[in-house]
XYZ file of C-alpha atoms in Angstrom:
538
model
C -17.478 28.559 2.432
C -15.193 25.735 0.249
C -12.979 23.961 1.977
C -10.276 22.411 0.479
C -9.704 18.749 0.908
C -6.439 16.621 0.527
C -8.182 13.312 -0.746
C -11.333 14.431 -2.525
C -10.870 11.766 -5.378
C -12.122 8.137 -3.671
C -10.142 8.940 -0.374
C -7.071 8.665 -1.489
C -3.723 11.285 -2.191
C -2.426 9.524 -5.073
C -5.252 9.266 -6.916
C -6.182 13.123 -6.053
C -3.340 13.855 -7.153
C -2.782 12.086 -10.487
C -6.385 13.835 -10.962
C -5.053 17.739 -9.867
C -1.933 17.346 -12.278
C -4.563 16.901 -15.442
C -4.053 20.591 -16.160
C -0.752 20.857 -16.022
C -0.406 17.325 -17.792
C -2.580 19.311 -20.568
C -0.828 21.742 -21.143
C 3.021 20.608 -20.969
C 1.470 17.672 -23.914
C 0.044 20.325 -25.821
C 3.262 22.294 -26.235
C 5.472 20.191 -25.639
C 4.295 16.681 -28.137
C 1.483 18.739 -30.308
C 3.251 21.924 -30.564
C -0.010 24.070 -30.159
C 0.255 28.028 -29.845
C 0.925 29.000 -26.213
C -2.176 30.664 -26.124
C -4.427 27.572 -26.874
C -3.096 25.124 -24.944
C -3.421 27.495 -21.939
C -7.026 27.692 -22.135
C -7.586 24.049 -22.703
C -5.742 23.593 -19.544
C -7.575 26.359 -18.078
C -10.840 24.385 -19.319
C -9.390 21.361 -17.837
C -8.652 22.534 -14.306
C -12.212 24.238 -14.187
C -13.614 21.021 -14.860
C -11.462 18.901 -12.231
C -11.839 21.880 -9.357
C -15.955 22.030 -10.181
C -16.267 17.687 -10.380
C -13.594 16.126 -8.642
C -12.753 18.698 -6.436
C -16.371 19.629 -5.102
C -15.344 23.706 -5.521
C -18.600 25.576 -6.672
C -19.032 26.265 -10.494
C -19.255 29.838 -9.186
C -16.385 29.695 -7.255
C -13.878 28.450 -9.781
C -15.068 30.788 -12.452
C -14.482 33.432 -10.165
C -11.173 32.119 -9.024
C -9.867 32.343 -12.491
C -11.525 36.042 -13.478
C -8.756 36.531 -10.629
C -6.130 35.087 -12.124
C -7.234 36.882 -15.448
C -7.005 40.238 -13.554
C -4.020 39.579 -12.179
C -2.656 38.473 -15.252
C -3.117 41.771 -16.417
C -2.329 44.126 -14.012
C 0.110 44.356 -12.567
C 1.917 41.645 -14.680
C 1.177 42.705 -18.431
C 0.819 46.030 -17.227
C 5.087 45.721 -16.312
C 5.773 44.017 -19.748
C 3.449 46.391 -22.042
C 5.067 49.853 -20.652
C 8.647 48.266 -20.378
C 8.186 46.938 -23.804
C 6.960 49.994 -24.849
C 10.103 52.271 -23.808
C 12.073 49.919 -25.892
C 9.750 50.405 -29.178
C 10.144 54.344 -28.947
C 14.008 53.814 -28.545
C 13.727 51.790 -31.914
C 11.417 54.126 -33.526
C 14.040 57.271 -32.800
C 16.839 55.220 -34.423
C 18.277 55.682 -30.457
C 18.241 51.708 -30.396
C 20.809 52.092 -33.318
C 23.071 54.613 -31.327
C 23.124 52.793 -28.404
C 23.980 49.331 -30.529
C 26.853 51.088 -32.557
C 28.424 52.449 -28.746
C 28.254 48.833 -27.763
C 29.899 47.979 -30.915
C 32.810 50.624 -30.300
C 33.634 49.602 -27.048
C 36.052 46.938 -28.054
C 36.506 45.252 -31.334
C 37.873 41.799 -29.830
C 34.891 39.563 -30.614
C 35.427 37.473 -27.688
C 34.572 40.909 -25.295
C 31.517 42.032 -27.749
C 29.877 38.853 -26.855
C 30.343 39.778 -23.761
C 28.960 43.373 -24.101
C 26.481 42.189 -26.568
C 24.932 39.080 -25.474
C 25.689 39.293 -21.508
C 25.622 42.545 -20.974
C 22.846 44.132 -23.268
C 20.646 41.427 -23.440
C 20.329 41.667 -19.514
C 19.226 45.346 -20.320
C 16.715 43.895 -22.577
C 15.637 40.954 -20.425
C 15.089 43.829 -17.941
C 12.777 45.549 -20.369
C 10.991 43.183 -22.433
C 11.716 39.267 -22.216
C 9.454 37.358 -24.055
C 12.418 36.448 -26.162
C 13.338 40.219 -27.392
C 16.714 39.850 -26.063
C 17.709 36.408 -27.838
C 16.325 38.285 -31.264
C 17.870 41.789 -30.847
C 21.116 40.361 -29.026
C 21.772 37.432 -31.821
C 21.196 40.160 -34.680
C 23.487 42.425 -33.648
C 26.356 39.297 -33.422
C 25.546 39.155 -36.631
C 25.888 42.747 -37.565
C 29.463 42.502 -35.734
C 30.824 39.975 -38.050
C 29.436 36.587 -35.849
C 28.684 33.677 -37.870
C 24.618 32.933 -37.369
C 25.120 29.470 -35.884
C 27.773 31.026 -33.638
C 25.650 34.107 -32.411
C 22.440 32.416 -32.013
C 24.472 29.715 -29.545
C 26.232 32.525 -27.720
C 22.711 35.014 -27.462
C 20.454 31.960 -26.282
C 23.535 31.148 -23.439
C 23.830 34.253 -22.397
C 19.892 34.642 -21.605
C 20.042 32.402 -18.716
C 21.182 34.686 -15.157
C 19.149 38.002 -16.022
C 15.620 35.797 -16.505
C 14.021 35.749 -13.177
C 14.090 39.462 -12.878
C 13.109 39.680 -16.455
C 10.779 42.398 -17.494
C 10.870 44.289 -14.639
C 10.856 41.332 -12.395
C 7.733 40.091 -13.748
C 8.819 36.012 -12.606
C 9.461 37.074 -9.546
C 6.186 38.978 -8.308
C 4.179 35.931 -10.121
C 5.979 33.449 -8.276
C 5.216 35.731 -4.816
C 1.637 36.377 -5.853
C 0.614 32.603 -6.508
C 2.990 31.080 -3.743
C 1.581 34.220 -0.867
C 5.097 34.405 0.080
C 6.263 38.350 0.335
C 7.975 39.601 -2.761
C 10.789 40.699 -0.585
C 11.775 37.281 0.518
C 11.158 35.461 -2.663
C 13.345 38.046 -4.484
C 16.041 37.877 -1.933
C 16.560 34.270 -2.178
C 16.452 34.097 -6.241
C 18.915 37.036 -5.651
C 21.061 34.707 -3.547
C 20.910 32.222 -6.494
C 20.980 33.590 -10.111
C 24.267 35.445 -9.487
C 25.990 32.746 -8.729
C 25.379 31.861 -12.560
C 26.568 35.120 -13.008
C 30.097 33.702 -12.491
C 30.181 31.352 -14.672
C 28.216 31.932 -17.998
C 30.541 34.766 -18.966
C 33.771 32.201 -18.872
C 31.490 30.103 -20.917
C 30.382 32.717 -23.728
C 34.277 33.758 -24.333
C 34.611 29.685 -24.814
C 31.753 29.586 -27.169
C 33.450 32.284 -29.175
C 37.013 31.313 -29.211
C 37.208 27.764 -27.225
C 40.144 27.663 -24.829
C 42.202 30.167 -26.339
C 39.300 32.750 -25.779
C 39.695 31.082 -21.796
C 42.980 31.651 -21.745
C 43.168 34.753 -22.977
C 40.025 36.530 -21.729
C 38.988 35.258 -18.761
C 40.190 37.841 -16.664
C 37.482 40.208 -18.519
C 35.040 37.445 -18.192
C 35.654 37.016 -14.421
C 35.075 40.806 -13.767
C 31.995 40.975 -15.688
C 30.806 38.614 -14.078
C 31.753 39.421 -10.370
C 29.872 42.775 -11.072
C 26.833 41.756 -12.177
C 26.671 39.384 -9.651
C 27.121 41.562 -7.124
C 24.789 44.105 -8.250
C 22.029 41.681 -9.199
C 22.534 40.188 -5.501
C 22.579 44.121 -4.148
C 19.360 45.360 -5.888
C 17.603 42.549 -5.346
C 18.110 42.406 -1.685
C 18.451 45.660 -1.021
C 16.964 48.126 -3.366
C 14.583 46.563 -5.680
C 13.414 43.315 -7.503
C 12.188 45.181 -10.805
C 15.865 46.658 -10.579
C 18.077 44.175 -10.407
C 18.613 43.633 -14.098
C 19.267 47.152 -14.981
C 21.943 47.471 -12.450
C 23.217 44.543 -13.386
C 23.897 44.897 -16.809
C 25.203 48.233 -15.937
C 27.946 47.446 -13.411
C 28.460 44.354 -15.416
C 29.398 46.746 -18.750
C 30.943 49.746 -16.847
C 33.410 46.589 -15.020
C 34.196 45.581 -17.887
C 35.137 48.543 -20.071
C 37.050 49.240 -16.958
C 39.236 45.956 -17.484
C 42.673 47.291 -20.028
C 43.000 44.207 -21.502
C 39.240 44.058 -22.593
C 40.230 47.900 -24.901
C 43.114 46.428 -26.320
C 43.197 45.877 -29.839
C 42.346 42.320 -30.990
C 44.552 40.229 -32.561
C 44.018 39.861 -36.039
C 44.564 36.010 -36.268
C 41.456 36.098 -33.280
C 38.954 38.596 -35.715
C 40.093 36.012 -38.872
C 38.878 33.106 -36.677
C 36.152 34.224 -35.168
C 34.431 36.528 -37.572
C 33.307 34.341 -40.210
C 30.421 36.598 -41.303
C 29.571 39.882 -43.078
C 30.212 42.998 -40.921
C 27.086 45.881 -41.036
C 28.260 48.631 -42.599
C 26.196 51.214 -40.534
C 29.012 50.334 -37.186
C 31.218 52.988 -39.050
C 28.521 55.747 -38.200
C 30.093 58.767 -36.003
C 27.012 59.565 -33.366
C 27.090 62.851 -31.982
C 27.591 62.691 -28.377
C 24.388 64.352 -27.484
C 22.571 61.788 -29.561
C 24.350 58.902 -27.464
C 23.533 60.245 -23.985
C 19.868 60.423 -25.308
C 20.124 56.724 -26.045
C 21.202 55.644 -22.621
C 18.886 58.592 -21.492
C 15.481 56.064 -20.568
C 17.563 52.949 -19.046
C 18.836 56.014 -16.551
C 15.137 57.400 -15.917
C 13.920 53.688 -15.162
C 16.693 53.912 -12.503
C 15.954 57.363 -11.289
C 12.162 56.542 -10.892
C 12.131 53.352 -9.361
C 15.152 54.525 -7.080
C 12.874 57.778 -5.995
C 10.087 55.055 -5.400
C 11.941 53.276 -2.826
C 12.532 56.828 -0.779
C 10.534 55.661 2.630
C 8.526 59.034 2.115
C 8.113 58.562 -1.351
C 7.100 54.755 -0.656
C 4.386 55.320 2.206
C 2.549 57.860 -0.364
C 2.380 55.546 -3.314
C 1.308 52.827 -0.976
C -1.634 54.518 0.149
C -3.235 54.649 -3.587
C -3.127 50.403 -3.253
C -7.071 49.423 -2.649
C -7.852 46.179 -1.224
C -11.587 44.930 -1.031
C -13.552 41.102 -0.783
C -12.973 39.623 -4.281
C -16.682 38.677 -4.775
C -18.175 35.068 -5.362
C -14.839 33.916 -3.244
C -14.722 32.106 0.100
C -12.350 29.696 0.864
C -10.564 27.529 3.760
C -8.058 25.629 3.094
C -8.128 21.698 5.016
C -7.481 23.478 8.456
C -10.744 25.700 7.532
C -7.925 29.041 7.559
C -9.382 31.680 4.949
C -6.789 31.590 2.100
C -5.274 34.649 1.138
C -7.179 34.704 -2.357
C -10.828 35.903 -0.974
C -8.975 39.330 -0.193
C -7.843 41.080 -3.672
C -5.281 43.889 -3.583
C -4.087 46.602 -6.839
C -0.928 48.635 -6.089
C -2.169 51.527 -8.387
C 0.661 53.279 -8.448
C 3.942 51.669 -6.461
C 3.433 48.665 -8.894
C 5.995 48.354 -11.393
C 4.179 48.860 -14.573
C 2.952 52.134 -13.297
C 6.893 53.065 -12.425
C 8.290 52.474 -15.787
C 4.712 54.084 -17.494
C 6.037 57.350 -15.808
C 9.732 56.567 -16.874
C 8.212 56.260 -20.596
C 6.800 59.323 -20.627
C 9.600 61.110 -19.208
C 11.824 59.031 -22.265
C 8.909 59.853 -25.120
C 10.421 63.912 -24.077
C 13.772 63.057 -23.646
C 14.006 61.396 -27.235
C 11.627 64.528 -28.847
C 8.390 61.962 -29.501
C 5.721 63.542 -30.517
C 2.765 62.390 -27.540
C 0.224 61.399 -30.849
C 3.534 58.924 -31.482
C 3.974 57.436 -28.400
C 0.315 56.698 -27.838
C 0.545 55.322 -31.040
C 3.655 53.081 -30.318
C 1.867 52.117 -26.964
C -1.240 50.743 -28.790
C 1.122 48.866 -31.192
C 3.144 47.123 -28.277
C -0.454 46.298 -26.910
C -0.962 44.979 -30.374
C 2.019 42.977 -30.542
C 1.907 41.357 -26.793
C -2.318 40.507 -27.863
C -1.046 36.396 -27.603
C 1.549 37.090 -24.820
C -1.343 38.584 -22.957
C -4.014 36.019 -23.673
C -1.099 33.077 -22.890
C -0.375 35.128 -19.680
C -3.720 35.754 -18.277
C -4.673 32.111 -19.342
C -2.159 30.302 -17.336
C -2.708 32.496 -14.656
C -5.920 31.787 -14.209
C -5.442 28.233 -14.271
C -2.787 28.465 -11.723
C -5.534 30.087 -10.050
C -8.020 27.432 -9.982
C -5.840 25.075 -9.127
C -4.315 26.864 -5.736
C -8.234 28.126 -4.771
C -9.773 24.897 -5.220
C -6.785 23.229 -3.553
C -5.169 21.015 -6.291
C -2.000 22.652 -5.969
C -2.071 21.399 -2.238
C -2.755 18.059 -2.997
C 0.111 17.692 -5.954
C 2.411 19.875 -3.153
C 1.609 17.004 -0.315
C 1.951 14.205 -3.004
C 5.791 15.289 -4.292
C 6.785 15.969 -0.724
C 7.323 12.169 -0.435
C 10.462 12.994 -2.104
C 11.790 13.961 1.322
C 15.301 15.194 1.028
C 15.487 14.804 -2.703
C 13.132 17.256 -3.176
C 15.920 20.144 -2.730
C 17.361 18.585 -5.956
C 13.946 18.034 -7.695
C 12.896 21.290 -7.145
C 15.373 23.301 -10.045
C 13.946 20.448 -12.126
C 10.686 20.988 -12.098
C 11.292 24.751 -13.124
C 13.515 23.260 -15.902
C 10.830 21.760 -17.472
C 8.301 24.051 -17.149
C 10.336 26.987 -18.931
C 11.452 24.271 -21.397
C 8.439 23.387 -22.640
C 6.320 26.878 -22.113
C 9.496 29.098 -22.721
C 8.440 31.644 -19.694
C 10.170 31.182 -16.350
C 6.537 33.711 -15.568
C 4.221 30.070 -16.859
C 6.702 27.894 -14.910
C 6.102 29.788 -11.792
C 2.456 30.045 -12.072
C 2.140 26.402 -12.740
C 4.146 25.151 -10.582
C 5.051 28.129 -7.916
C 2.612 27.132 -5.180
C 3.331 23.430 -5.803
C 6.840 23.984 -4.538
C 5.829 26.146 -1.594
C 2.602 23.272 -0.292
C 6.030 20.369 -0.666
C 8.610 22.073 1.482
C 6.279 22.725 3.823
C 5.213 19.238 4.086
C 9.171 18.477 4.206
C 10.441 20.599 6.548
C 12.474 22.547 3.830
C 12.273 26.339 3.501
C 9.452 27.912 1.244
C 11.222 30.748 0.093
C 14.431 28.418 -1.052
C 12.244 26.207 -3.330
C 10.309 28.551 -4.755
C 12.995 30.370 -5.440
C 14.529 27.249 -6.782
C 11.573 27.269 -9.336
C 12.565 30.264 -10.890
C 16.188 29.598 -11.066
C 15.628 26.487 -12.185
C 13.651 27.417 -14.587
C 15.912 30.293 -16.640
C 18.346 27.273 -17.675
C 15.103 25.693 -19.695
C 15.092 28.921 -21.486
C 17.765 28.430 -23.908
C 16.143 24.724 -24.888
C 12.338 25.983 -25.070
C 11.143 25.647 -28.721
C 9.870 29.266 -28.475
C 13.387 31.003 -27.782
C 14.974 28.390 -30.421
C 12.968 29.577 -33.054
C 12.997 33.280 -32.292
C 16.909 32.595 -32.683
C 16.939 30.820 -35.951
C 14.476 33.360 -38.017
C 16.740 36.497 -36.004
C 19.827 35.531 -37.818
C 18.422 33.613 -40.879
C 18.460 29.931 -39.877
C 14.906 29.060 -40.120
C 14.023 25.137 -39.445
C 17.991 24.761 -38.116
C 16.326 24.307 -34.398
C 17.519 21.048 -33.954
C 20.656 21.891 -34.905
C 20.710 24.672 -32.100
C 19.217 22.741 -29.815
C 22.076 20.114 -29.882
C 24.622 22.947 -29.632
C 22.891 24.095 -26.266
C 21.413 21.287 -24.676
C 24.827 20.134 -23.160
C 25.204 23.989 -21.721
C 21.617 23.369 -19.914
C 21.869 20.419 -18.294
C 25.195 21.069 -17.131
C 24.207 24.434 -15.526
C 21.150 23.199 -14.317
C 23.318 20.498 -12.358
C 25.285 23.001 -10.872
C 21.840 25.026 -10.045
C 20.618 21.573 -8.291
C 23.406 21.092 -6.264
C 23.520 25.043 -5.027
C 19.835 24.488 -3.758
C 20.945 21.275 -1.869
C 23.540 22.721 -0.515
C 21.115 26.070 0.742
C 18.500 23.443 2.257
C 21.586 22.320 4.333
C 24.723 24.107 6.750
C 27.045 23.947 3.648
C 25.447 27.092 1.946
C 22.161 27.612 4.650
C 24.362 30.592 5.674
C 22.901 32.178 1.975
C 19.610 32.329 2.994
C 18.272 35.072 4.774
């Protein structure tokens, strides 16, 4: 047996720690000053924290390598496993042309700019945050500004904005069952507090976009639109994921958030003309003028509705127990550690949800879609083994970080950083957003942040007295405000809408828009970790 140890480097904490953050030190350098590919710097941290668990740490060479084939397992199933078949259901809708249908409804549902940023950018690009991440819904949301008549600076700002409350329950909740897996908190409780947090973003970035667009006239005039949008996909995000489901709370989101606000009048009335002249500085696409047949459209909404419908049958208590009983747990082998109370940890016992995992959920949803939309099965293996193609460096950056994470929690690094930062005391609750910040900032996945830094936040508040679930939560919420700063979702804007090496110039457009909402984030967490707002919490 390994037991972890609090002060393995020359008896003392600080220098312990200062030696357990090398890995993460690594890797935030070597994205964030060197610029290295994701992928790289990940394993040279990975390399780093094998070295520091096996020689500083004391942890078996054995042990650590198999702590991180762990983390490499894990990495892929069951979180690639979500983001491959979710990504996957949106490649068939694109190969169909039913991407196209359901982009030219969005476009018809009002023609005042100020509300298709809201349908566009808020709306939508929840739906495919929900879906893919990874930065599809920056790309896909910012082009199709562009196809409305958006100027590129313009739609770029208003698509990277926008991706901020849908994040943490991006691709199918993937942040959210990382930052449960690495911390050992239940999903359920982790989810419920992120749940109690993100929506309350919800309120406000909508009000922002129709500023972006239109400045205070676009306030003044469409706030009321803005407000309901908001209010519903608040609530819904805060219902699913409390209620129903993590990997749901997206979907239903951008749903009620739409359906509320096609149900506002003053969102269906006609723009005014001096608005479109101001506002639409661009080229409109041509193709918006397309008539779609109506059967054509309900087969383009057709798979967001059998995502719903499956993961919704899933949660049937029946339904639940059965899929449950497929999940195998056995001794993961070369693995056995205590941590400094000489308590087994939870990683020496390895579970796989076969089937009530998400990635298996929306697998059967895709094949259910690939008949709905008339796909030939050769096709949709075919577009399956592309998206596998196209994730190859997600996946590899994924199962790289995760098995660092890993390493560091097994061999107890993580613990030692956790007991170091919990000097912060009460500061910590305002810290905590922060560190999530920067992780997504420089790594540009609130999934990295979490499984850097996840357990980290969970090992302080304990050593605080502050609630687990609230700052690991805050790590995640945190962390989706870094998203619209990280280098990786600024260029995936610029080349979307044609403004290749114009970062900088986006960056100093949003930068103001992060800090300020991650403020706001900062002072929601202190106020949970205290009777102001500790009625939130569960």
């Amino acid at each position: 047996m390994f037991v972890q140890q609090l002060e393995p480097v020359a008896d003392s904490l600080t220098l312990s720690a200062l030696v357990a953050a090398l890995p993460l030190i690594t890797v935030l350098v070597l994205l964030g000053a060197v610029r290295m590919k994701a992928h790289l710097a990940g394993l040279i941290g990975l390399a780093v924290a094998v070295l520091v668990a096996w020689i500083a740490y004391g942890m078996p060479i054995g042990q650590t390598l198999s702590s991180g084939v762990q983390g490499v397992l894990f990495g892929l199933f069951p979180i690639m496993w979500i983001v491959v078949n979710a990504l996957w259901v949106y490649r068939m809708t694109v190969r169909t042309q039913h991407f196209d249908i359901l982009r030219r409804s969005f476009g018809r549902l009002s023609d005042d700019p100020r509300v298709q940023a809201l349908v566009v950018a808020f709306c939508f690009g929840a739906l495919l945050e929900a879906l893919a991440g990874f930065g599809a819904p920056v790309a896909i949301s910012a082009v199709m500004l562009v196809a409305l008549g958006f100027d590129p600076v313009r739609a770029a700002v208003v698509a990277l904005v926008a991706n901020t409350a849908p994040v943490a329950f991006g691709a199918m909740g993937t942040p959210v069952v990382t930052l449960a897996q690495v911390t050992g908190l239940p999903l359920d409780s982790v989810a419920s507090v992120v749940g109690r947090q993100t929506p309350l973003l919800a309120l406000i970035v909508p009000l922002i976009l129709v500023f972006l667009v239109d400045g205070r006239r676009g306030l003044r005039e469409t706030w009321l639109p803005a407000v309901v949008c908001g209010v519903a996909f608040a609530a819904a995000q805060f219902a699913a994921s409390n209620y129903v489901s993590a990997q749901l709370a997206d979907i239903g989101a951008a749903l009620a958030g739409a359906a509320a606000l096609v149900a506002v009048p003053s969102a269906r009335r006609p723009a005014d003309e001096r608005v479109r002249a101001d506002v639409l500085t661009g080229a409109r696409s041509e193709d918006l003028d397309v008539v779609d047949e109506r059967p054509e459209v309900i087969r383009a909404y057709a798979p967001y509705a059998l995502i719903v419908a499956v993961f919704s049958v899933a949660q049937i208590p029946p339904v639940k127990d059965l899929f449950d009983k497929a999940t195998r747990s056995f001794d993961w082998p070369l693995l056995n550690v205590a941590n400094p109370d000489g308590d087994p940890v939870s990683g020496n016992v390895f579970s796989l949800p076969l089937v009530s995992t998400g990635g298996t959920l929306v697998l059967v949803a895709g094949l259910f879609t690939a008949l709905v939309l008339g796909l030939h099965a050769r096709v949709a293996v075919r577009e399956w083994a592309s998206t596998v193609h196209e994730l190859r460096f997600a996946i590899l950056t994924v199962t790289s970080v995760l098995a660092l994470a890993y390493v560091m929690n097994l061999s107890g690094q993580a613990a030692v950083i956790g007991h170091f930062v919990a000097a912060a005391g009460a500061g910590l609750a305002f810290l905590s957003p922060v560190l999530g910040w920067f992780g997504v900032a420089v790594s540009g996945s609130d999934t990295s942040a979490n499984a850097l830094f996840g357990a980290l936040q969970v090992t302080a508040a304990r050593q605080s007295g502050l609630s687990p679930d609230l700052l690991a939560a805050a790590n995640s919420s945190g962390g989706v405000l870094g998203k619209m700063i990280s280098p990786q979702n600024l260029t995936i804007a610029c080349a979307a809408v044609g403004l290749a090496g114009k970062e900088g110039d986006l960056l100093r457009k949003v930068l103001p828009w992060s800090l300020g909402l991650l403020l706001v984030m900062c002072l929601i967490v202190v106020a949970q970790s205290t009777f102001v707002l500790g009625w939130m919490l569960p």
